[in-house]
PDB file of C-alpha atoms in Angstrom:
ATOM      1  CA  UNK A   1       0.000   0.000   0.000  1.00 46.00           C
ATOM      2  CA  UNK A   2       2.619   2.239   0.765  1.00 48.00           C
ATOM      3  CA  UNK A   3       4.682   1.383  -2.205  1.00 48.00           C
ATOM      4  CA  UNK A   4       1.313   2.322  -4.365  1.00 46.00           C
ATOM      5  CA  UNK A   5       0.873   5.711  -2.591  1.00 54.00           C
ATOM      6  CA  UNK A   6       4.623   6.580  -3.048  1.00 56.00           C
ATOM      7  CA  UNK A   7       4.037   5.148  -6.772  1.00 54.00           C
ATOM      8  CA  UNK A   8       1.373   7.889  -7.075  1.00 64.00           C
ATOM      9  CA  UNK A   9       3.502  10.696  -5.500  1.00 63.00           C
ATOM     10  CA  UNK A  10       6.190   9.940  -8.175  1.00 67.00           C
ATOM     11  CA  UNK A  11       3.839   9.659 -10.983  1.00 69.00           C
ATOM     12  CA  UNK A  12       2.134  12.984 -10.150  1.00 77.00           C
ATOM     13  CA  UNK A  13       5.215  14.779  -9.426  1.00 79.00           C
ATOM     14  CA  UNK A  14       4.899  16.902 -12.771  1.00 81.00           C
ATOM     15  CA  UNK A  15       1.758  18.259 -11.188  1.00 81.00           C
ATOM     16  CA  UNK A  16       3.597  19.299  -8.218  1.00 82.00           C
ATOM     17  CA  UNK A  17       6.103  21.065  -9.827  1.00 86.00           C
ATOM     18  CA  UNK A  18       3.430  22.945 -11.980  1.00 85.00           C
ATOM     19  CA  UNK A  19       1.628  23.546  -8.693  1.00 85.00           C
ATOM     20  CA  UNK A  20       4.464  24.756  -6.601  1.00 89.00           C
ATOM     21  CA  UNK A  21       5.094  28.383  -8.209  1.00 90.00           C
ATOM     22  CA  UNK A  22       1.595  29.027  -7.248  1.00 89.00           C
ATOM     23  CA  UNK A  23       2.035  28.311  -3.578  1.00 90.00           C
ATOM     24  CA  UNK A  24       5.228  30.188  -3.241  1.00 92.00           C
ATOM     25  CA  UNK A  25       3.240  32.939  -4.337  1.00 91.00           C
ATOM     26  CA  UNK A  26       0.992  32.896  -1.932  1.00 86.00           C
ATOM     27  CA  UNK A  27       3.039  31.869   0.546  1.00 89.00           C
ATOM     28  CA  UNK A  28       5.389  35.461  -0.016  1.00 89.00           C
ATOM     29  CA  UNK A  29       2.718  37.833  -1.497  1.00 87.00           C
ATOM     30  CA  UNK A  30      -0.374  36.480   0.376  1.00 82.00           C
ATOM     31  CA  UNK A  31       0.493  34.898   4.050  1.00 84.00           C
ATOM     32  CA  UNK A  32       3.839  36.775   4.887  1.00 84.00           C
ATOM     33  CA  UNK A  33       2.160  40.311   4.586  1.00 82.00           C
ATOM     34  CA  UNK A  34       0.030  39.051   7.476  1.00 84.00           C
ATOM     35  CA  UNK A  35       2.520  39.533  10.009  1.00 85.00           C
ATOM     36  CA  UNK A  36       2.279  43.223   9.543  1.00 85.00           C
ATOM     37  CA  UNK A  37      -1.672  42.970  10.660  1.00 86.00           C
ATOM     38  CA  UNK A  38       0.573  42.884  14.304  1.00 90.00           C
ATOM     39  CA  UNK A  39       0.511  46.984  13.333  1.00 90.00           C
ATOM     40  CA  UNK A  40      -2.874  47.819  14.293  1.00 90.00           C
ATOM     41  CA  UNK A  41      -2.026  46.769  17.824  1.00 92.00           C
ATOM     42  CA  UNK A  42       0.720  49.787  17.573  1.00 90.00           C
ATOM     43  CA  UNK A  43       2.167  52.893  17.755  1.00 89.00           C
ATOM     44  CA  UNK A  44       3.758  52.169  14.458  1.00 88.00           C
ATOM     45  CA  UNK A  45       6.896  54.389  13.720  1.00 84.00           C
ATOM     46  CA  UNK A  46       8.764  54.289   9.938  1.00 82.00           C
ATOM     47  CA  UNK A  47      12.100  54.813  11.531  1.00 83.00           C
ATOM     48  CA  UNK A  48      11.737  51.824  14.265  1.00 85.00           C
ATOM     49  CA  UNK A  49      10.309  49.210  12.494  1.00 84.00           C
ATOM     50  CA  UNK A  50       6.889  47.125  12.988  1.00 84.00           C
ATOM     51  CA  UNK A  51       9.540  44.730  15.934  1.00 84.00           C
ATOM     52  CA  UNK A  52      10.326  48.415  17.612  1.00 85.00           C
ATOM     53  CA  UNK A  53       7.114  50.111  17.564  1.00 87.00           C
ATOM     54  CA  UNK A  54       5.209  50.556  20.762  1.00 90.00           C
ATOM     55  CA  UNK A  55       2.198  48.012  21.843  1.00 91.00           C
ATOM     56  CA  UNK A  56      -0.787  50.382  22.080  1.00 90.00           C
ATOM     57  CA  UNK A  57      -3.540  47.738  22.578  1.00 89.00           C
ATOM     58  CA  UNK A  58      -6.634  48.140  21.241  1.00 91.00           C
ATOM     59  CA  UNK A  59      -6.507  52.232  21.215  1.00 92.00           C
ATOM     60  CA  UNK A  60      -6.340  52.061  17.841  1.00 91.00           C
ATOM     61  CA  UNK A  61      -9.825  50.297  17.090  1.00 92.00           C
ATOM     62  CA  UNK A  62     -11.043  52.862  19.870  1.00 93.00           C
ATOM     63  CA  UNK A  63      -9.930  55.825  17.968  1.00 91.00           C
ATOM     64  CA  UNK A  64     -11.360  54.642  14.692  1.00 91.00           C
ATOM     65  CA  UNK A  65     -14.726  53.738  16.814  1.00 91.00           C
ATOM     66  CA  UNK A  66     -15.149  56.937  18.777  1.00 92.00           C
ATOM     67  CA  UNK A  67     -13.606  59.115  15.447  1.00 89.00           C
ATOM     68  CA  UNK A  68     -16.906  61.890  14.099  1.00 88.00           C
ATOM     69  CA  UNK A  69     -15.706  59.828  10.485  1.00 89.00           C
ATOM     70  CA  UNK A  70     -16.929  56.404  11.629  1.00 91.00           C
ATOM     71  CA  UNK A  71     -20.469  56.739  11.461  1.00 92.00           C
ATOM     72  CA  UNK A  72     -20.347  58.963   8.219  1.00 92.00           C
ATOM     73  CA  UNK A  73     -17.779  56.325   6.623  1.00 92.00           C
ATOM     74  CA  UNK A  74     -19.819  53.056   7.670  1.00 92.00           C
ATOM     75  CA  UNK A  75     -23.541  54.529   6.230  1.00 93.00           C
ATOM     76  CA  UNK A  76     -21.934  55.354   3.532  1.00 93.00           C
ATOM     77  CA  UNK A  77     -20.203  52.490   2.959  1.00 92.00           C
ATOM     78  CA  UNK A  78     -23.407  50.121   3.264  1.00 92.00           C
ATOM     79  CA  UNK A  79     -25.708  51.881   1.611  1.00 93.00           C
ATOM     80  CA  UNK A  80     -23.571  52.361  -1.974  1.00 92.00           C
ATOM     81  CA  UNK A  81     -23.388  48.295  -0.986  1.00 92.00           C
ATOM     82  CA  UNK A  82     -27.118  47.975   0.038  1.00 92.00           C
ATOM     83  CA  UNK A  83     -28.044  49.818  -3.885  1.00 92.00           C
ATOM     84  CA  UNK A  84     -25.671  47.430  -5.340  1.00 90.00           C
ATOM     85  CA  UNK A  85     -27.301  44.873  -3.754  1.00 90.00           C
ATOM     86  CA  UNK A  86     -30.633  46.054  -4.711  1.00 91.00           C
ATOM     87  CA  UNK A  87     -30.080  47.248  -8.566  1.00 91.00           C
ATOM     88  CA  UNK A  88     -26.711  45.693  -9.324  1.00 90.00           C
ATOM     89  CA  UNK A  89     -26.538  42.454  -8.557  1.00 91.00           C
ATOM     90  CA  UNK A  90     -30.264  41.255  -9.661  1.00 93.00           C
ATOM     91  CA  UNK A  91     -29.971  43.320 -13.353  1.00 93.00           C
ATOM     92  CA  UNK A  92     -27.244  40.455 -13.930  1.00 93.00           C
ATOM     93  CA  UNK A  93     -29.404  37.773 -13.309  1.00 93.00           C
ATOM     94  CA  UNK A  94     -32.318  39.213 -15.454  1.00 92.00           C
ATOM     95  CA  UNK A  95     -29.516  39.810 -17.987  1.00 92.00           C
ATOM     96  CA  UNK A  96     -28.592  35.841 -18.257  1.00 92.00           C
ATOM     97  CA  UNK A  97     -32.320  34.443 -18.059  1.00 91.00           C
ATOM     98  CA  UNK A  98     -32.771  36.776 -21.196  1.00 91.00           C
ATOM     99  CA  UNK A  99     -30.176  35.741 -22.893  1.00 90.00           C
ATOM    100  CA  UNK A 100     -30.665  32.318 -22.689  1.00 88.00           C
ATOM    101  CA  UNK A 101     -34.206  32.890 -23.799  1.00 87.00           C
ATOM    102  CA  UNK A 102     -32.713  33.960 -27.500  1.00 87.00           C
ATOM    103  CA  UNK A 103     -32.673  31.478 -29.682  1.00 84.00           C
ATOM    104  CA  UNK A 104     -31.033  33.893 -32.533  1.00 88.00           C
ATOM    105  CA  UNK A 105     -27.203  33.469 -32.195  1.00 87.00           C
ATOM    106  CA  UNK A 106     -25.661  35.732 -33.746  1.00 90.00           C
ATOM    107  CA  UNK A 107     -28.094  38.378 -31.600  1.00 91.00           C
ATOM    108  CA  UNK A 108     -27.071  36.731 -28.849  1.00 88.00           C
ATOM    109  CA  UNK A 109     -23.137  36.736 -29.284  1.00 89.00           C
ATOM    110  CA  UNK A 110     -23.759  40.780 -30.245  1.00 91.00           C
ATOM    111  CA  UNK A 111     -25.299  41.590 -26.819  1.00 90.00           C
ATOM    112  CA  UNK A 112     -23.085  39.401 -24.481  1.00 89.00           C
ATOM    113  CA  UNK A 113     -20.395  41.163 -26.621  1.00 90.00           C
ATOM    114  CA  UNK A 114     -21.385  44.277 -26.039  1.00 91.00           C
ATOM    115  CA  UNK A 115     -22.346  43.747 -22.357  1.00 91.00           C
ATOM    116  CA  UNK A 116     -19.315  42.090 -21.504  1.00 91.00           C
ATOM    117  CA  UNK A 117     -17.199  44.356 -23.024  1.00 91.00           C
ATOM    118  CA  UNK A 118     -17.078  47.276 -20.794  1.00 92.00           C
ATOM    119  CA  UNK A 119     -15.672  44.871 -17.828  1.00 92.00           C
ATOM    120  CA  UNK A 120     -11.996  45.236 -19.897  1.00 92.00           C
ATOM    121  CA  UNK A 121     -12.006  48.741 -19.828  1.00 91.00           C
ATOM    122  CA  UNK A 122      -9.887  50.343 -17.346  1.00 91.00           C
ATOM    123  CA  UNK A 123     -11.459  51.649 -14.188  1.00 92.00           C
ATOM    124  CA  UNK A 124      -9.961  55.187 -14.674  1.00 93.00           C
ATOM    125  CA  UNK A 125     -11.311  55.276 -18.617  1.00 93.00           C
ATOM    126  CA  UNK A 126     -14.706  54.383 -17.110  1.00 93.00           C
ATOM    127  CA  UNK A 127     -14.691  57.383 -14.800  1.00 93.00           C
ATOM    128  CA  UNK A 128     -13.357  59.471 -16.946  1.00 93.00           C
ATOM    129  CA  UNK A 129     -15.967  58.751 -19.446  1.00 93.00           C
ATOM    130  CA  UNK A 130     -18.450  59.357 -16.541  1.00 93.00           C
ATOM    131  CA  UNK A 131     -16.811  62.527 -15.290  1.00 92.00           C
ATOM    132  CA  UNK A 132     -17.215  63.934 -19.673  1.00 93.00           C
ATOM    133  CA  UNK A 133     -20.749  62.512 -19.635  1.00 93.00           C
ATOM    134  CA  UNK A 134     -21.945  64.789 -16.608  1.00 92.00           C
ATOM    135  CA  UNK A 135     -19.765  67.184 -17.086  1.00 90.00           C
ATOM    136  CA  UNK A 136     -21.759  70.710 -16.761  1.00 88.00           C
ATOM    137  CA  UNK A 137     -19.968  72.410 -19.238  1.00 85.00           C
ATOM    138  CA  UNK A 138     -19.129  69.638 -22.208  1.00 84.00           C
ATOM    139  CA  UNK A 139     -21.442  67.042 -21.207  1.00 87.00           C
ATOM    140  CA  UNK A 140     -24.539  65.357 -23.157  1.00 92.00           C
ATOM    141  CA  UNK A 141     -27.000  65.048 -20.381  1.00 92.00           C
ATOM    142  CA  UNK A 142     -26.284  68.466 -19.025  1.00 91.00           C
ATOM    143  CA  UNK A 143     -26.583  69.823 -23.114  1.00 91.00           C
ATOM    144  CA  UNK A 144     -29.959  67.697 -23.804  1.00 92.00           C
ATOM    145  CA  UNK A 145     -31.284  69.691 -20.460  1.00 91.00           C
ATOM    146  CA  UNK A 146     -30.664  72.773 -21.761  1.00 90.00           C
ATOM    147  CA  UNK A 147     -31.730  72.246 -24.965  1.00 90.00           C
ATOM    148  CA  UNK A 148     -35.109  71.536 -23.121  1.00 90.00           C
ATOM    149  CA  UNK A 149     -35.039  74.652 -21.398  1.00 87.00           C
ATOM    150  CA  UNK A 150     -33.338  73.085 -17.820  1.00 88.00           C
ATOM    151  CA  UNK A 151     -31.168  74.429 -15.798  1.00 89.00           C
ATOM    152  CA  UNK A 152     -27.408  72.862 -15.770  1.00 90.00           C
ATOM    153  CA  UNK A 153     -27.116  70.301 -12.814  1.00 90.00           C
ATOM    154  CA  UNK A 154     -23.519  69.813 -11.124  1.00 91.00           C
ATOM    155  CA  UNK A 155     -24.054  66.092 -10.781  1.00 92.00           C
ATOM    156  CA  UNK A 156     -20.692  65.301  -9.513  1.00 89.00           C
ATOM    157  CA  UNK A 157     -20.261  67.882  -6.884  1.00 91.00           C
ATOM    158  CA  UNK A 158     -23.759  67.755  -5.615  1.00 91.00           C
ATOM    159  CA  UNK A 159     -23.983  64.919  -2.671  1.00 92.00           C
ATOM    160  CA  UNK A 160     -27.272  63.648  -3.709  1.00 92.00           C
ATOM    161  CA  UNK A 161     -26.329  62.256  -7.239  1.00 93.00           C
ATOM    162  CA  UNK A 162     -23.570  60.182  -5.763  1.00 93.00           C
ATOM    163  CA  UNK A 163     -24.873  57.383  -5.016  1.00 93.00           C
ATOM    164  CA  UNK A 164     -26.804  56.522  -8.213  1.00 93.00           C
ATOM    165  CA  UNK A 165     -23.989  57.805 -10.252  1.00 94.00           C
ATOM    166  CA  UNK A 166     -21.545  55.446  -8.684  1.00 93.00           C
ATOM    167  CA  UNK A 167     -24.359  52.393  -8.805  1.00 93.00           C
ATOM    168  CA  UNK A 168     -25.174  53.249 -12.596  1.00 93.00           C
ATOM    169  CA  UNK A 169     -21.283  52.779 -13.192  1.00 93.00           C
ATOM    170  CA  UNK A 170     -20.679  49.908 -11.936  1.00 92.00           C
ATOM    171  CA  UNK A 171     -23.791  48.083 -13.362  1.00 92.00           C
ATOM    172  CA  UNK A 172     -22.568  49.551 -17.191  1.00 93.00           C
ATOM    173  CA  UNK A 173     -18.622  47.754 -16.262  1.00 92.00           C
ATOM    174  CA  UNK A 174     -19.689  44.382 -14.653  1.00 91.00           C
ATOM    175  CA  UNK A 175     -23.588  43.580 -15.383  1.00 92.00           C
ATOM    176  CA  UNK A 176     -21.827  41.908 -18.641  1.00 91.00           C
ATOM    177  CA  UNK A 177     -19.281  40.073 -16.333  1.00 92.00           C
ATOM    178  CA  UNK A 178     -21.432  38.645 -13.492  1.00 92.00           C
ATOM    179  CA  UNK A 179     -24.561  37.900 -16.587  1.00 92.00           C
ATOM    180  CA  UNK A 180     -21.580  35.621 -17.903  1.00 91.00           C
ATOM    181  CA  UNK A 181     -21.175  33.168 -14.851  1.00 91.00           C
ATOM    182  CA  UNK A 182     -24.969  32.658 -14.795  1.00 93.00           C
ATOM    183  CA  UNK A 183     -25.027  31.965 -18.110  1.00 91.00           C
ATOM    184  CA  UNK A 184     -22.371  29.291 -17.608  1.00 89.00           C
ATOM    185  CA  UNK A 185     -24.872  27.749 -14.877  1.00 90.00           C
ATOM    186  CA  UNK A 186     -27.372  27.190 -16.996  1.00 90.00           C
ATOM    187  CA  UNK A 187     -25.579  25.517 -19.774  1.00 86.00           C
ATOM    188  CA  UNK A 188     -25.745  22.747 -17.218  1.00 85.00           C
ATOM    189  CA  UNK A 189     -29.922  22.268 -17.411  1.00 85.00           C
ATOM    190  CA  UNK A 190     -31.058  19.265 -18.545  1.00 84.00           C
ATOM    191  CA  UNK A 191     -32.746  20.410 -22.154  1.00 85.00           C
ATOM    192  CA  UNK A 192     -34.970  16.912 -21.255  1.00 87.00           C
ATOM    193  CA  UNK A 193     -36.641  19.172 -18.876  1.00 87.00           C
ATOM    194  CA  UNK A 194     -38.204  21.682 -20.918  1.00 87.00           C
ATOM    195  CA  UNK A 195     -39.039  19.294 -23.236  1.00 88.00           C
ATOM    196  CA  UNK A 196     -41.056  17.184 -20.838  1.00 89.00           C
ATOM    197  CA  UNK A 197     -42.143  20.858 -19.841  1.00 88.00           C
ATOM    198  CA  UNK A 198     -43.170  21.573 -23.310  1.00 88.00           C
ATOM    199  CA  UNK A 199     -45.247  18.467 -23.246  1.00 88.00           C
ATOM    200  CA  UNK A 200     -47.146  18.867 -19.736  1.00 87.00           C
ATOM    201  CA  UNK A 201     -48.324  22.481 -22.021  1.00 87.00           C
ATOM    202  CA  UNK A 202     -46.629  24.308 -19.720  1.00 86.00           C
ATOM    203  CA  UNK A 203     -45.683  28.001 -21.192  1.00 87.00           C
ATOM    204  CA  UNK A 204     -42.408  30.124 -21.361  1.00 86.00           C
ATOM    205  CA  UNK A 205     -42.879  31.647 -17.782  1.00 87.00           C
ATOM    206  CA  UNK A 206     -43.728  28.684 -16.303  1.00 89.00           C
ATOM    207  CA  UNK A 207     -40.544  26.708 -17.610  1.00 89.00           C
ATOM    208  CA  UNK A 208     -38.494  30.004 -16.670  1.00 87.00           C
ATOM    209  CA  UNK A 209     -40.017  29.848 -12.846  1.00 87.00           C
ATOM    210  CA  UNK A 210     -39.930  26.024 -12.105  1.00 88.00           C
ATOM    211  CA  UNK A 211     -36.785  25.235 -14.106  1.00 89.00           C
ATOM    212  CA  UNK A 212     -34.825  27.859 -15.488  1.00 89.00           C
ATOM    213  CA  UNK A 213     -34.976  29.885 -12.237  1.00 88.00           C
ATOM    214  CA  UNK A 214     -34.401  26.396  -9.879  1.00 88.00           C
ATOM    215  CA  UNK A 215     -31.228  25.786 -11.624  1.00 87.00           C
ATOM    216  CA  UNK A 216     -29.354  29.111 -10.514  1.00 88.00           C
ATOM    217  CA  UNK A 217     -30.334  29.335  -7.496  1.00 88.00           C
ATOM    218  CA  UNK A 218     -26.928  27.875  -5.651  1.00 86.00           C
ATOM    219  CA  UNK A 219     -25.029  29.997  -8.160  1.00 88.00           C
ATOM    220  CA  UNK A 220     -26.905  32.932  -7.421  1.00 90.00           C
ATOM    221  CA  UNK A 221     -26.107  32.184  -3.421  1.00 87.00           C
ATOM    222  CA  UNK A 222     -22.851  31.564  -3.755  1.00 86.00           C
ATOM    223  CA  UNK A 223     -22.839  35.088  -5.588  1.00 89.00           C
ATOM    224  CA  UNK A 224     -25.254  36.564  -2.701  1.00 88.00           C
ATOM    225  CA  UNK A 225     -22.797  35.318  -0.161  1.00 86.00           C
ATOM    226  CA  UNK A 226     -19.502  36.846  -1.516  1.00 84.00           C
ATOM    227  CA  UNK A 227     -21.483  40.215  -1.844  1.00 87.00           C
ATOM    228  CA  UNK A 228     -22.756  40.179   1.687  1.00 86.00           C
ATOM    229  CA  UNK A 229     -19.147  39.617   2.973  1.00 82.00           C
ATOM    230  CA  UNK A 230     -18.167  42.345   1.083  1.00 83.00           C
ATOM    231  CA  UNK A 231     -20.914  44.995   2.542  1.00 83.00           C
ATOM    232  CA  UNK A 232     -17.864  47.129   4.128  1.00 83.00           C
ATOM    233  CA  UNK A 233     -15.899  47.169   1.208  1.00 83.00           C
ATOM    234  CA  UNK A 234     -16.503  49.341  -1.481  1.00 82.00           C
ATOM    235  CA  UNK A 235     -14.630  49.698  -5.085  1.00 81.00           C
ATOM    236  CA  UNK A 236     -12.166  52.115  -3.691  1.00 84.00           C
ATOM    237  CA  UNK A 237     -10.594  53.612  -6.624  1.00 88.00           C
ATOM    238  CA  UNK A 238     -14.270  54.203  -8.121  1.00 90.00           C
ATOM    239  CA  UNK A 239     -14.917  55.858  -5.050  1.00 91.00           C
ATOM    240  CA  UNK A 240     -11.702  57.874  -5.123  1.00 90.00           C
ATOM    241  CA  UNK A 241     -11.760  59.209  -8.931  1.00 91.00           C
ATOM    242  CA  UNK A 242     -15.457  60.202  -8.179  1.00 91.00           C
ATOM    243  CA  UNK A 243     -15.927  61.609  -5.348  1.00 87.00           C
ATOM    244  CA  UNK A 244     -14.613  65.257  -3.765  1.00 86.00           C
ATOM    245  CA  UNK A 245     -14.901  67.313  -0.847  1.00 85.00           C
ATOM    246  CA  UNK A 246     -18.209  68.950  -1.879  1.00 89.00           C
ATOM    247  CA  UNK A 247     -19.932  65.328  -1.733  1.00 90.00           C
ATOM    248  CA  UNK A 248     -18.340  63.647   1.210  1.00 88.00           C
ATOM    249  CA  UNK A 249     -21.068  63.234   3.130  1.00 90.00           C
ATOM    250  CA  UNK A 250     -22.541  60.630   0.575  1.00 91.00           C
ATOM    251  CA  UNK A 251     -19.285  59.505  -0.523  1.00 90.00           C
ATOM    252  CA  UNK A 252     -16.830  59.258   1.513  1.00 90.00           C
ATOM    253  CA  UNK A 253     -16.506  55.387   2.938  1.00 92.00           C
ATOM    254  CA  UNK A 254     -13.842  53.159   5.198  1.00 90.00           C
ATOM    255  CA  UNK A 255     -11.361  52.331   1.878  1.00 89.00           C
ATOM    256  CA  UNK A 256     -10.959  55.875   1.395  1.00 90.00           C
ATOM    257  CA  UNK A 257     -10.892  56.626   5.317  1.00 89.00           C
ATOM    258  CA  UNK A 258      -8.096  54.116   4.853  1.00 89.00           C
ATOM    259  CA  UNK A 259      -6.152  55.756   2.342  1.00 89.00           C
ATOM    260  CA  UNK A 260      -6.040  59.248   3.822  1.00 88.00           C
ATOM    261  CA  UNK A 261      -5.235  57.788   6.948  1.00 88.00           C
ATOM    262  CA  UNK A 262      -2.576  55.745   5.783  1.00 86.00           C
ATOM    263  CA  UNK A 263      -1.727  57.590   2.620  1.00 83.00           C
ATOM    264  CA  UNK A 264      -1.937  61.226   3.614  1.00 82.00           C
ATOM    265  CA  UNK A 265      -1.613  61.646   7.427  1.00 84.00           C
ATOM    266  CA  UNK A 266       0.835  58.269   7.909  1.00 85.00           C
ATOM    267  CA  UNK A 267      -0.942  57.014  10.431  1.00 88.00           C
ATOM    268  CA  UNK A 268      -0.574  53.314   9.571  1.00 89.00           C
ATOM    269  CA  UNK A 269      -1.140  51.821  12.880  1.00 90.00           C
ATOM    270  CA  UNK A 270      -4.801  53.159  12.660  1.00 89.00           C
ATOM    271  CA  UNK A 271      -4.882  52.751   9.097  1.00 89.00           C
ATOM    272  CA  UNK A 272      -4.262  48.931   9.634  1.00 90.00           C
ATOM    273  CA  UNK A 273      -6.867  48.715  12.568  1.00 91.00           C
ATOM    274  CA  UNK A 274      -9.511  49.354  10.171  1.00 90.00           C
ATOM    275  CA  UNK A 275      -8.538  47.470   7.457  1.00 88.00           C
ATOM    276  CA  UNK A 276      -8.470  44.331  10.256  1.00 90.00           C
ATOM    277  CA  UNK A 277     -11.918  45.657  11.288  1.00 90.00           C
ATOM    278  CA  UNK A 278     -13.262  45.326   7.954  1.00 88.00           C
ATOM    279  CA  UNK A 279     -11.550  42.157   7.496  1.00 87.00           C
ATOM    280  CA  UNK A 280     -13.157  40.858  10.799  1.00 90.00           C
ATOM    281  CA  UNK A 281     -16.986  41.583  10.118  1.00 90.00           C
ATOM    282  CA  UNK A 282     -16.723  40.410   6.598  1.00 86.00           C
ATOM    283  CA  UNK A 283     -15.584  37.166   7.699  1.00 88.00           C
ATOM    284  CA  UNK A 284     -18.525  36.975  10.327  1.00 90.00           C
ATOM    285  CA  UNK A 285     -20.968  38.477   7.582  1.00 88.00           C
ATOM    286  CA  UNK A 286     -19.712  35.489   5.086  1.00 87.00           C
ATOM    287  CA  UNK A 287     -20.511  33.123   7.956  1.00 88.00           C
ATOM    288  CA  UNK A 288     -23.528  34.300   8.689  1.00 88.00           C
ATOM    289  CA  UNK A 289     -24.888  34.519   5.253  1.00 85.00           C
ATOM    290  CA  UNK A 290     -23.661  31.389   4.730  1.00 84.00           C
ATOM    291  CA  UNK A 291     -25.131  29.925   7.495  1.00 85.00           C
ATOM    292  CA  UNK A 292     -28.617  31.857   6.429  1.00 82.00           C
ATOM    293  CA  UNK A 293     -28.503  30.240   2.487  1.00 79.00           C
ATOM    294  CA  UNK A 294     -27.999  27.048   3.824  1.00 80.00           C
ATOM    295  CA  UNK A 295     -30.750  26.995   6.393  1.00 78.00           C
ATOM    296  CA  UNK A 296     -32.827  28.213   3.590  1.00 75.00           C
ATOM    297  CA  UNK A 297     -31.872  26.566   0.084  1.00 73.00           C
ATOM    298  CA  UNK A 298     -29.357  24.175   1.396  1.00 72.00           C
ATOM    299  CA  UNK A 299     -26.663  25.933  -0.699  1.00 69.00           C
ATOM    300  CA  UNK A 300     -23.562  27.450   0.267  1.00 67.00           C
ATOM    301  CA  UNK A 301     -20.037  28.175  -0.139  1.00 68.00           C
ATOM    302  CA  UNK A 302     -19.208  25.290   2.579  1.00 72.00           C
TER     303      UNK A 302
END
């Protein structure tokens, strides 16, 4: 038996080797960075080192907690999440189910082309593209209002507009994406069933609800999930190349609480407490909502 299993090991040793640059990488890039999480639990100066900094505690965490920009930072923060959650993710899912519902190919190829597409562009062309589009000088919605006798609105500096500009962004660069993987899922439904559906006389909608629908459903937890445990982070840099002082009070959120902390002011010992925070409750959001899709659909990531 043991001659078999060492047998194995020797056979499957060209897998190893293919499989080994991989974990190094991890191993440096991914799991050695985590001894500087040790950071948040200090006075963290440049000159002495992470080893010679001073152990504050917790005082950290309690700064960030008691700080006027926690409350501000953590609304905003969920509810950009909560209208991603809301608008986002489901236009995806209505995306796939009706695109699998065209039978004319070349149709089809043409829209999941042109859906899919804007997920390569780069994050700063996006914005930028944004920024011209609602610009109040150059751009078209602000020159169609006028031509209708409107008033020029300063969408990007007014603190209201933020949110559904930076939703209505995101859902143009990854609708495509995310309408992909469900598509994938239901390349995996049995055609047998809608023909045995087709049969029993039952109609489009009904086939979409009882099978179509049915067959997602773990995919579209396992989606649900990841986004829950991400509720307290946000797409940073969309955040960043948006928003501006004028509109803080809708837009500013922990990643970029983060970055001026860190960034700006230096402060990386408090900068690092609330990345851990984050870290912390989106592990125990994951588990939960785990924990909730199982109880519920018996699906889920574990």
């Amino acid at each position: 038996m043991t001659g078999l299993k060492r047998g194995n090991v020797k056979d499957q040793m060209s897998l190893y080797l293919i499989f080994l640059p991989f974990i190094l990488w991890y191993m440096i890039f991914a799991y050695k960075p985590m001894y500087g999480l040790i950071i948040a639990f200090k006075d963290y100066n440049l000159f002495r080192g992470i080893s010679g900094s001073e152990w504050v505690g917790l005082a950290n965490f309690t700064e960030f907690l008691t700080s006027p920009y926690f409350y501000t930072t953590l609304k905003n923060t969920i509810f950009l999440n909560i209208y991603s959650l809301v608008f986002e993710f489901p236009f995806a899912i209505i995306l796939a189910l009706m695109l699998n519902e065209v039978k004319n190919r070349f149709f089809k190829s043409f829209v999941q082309t042109v859906s899919f597409l804007p997920y390569f562009i780069a994050i700063v062309v996006t914005a930028g593209i944004t920024i011209n589009i609602l610009s109040p000088s150059s751009g078209v919605i602000n020159h169609i209002l006028e031509r209708f006798g409107f008033e020029k609105i300063y969408f990007l500096s007014k603190p209201e507009y933020f949110r559904g500009i930076f939703t209505g962004m995101n859902m143009w660069k990854s609708t495509g994406f995310n309408a992909v993987i469900y598509l994938a899922a239901l390349t995996a439904v049995d055609e047998s069933l809608y023909e045995a559906a087709k049969i029993d006389g039952a109609t489009k909608f009904q086939q979409l609800r009882f099978i179509t629908f049915p067959s997602i459903i773990p995919t579209i937890v396992i989606m649900l999930v990841l986004k829950v445990g991400s509720m307290l982070n946000v797409a940073f840099e969309t955040v960043l190349l948006l928003y501006q002082p004028a509109t803080y009070s809708t837009s500013d959120v922990i990643s970029t609480y983060v970055y001026r902390t860190g960034m700006l002011m230096q402060d990386f010992g408090l900068a690092t407490a609330v990345g851990l925070f984050n870290a912390v409750i989106g592990f125990i959001l994951v588990y939960l909502a785990n924990r909730w899709s199982k109880k519920i659909t018996s699906s889920g990531l574990w």
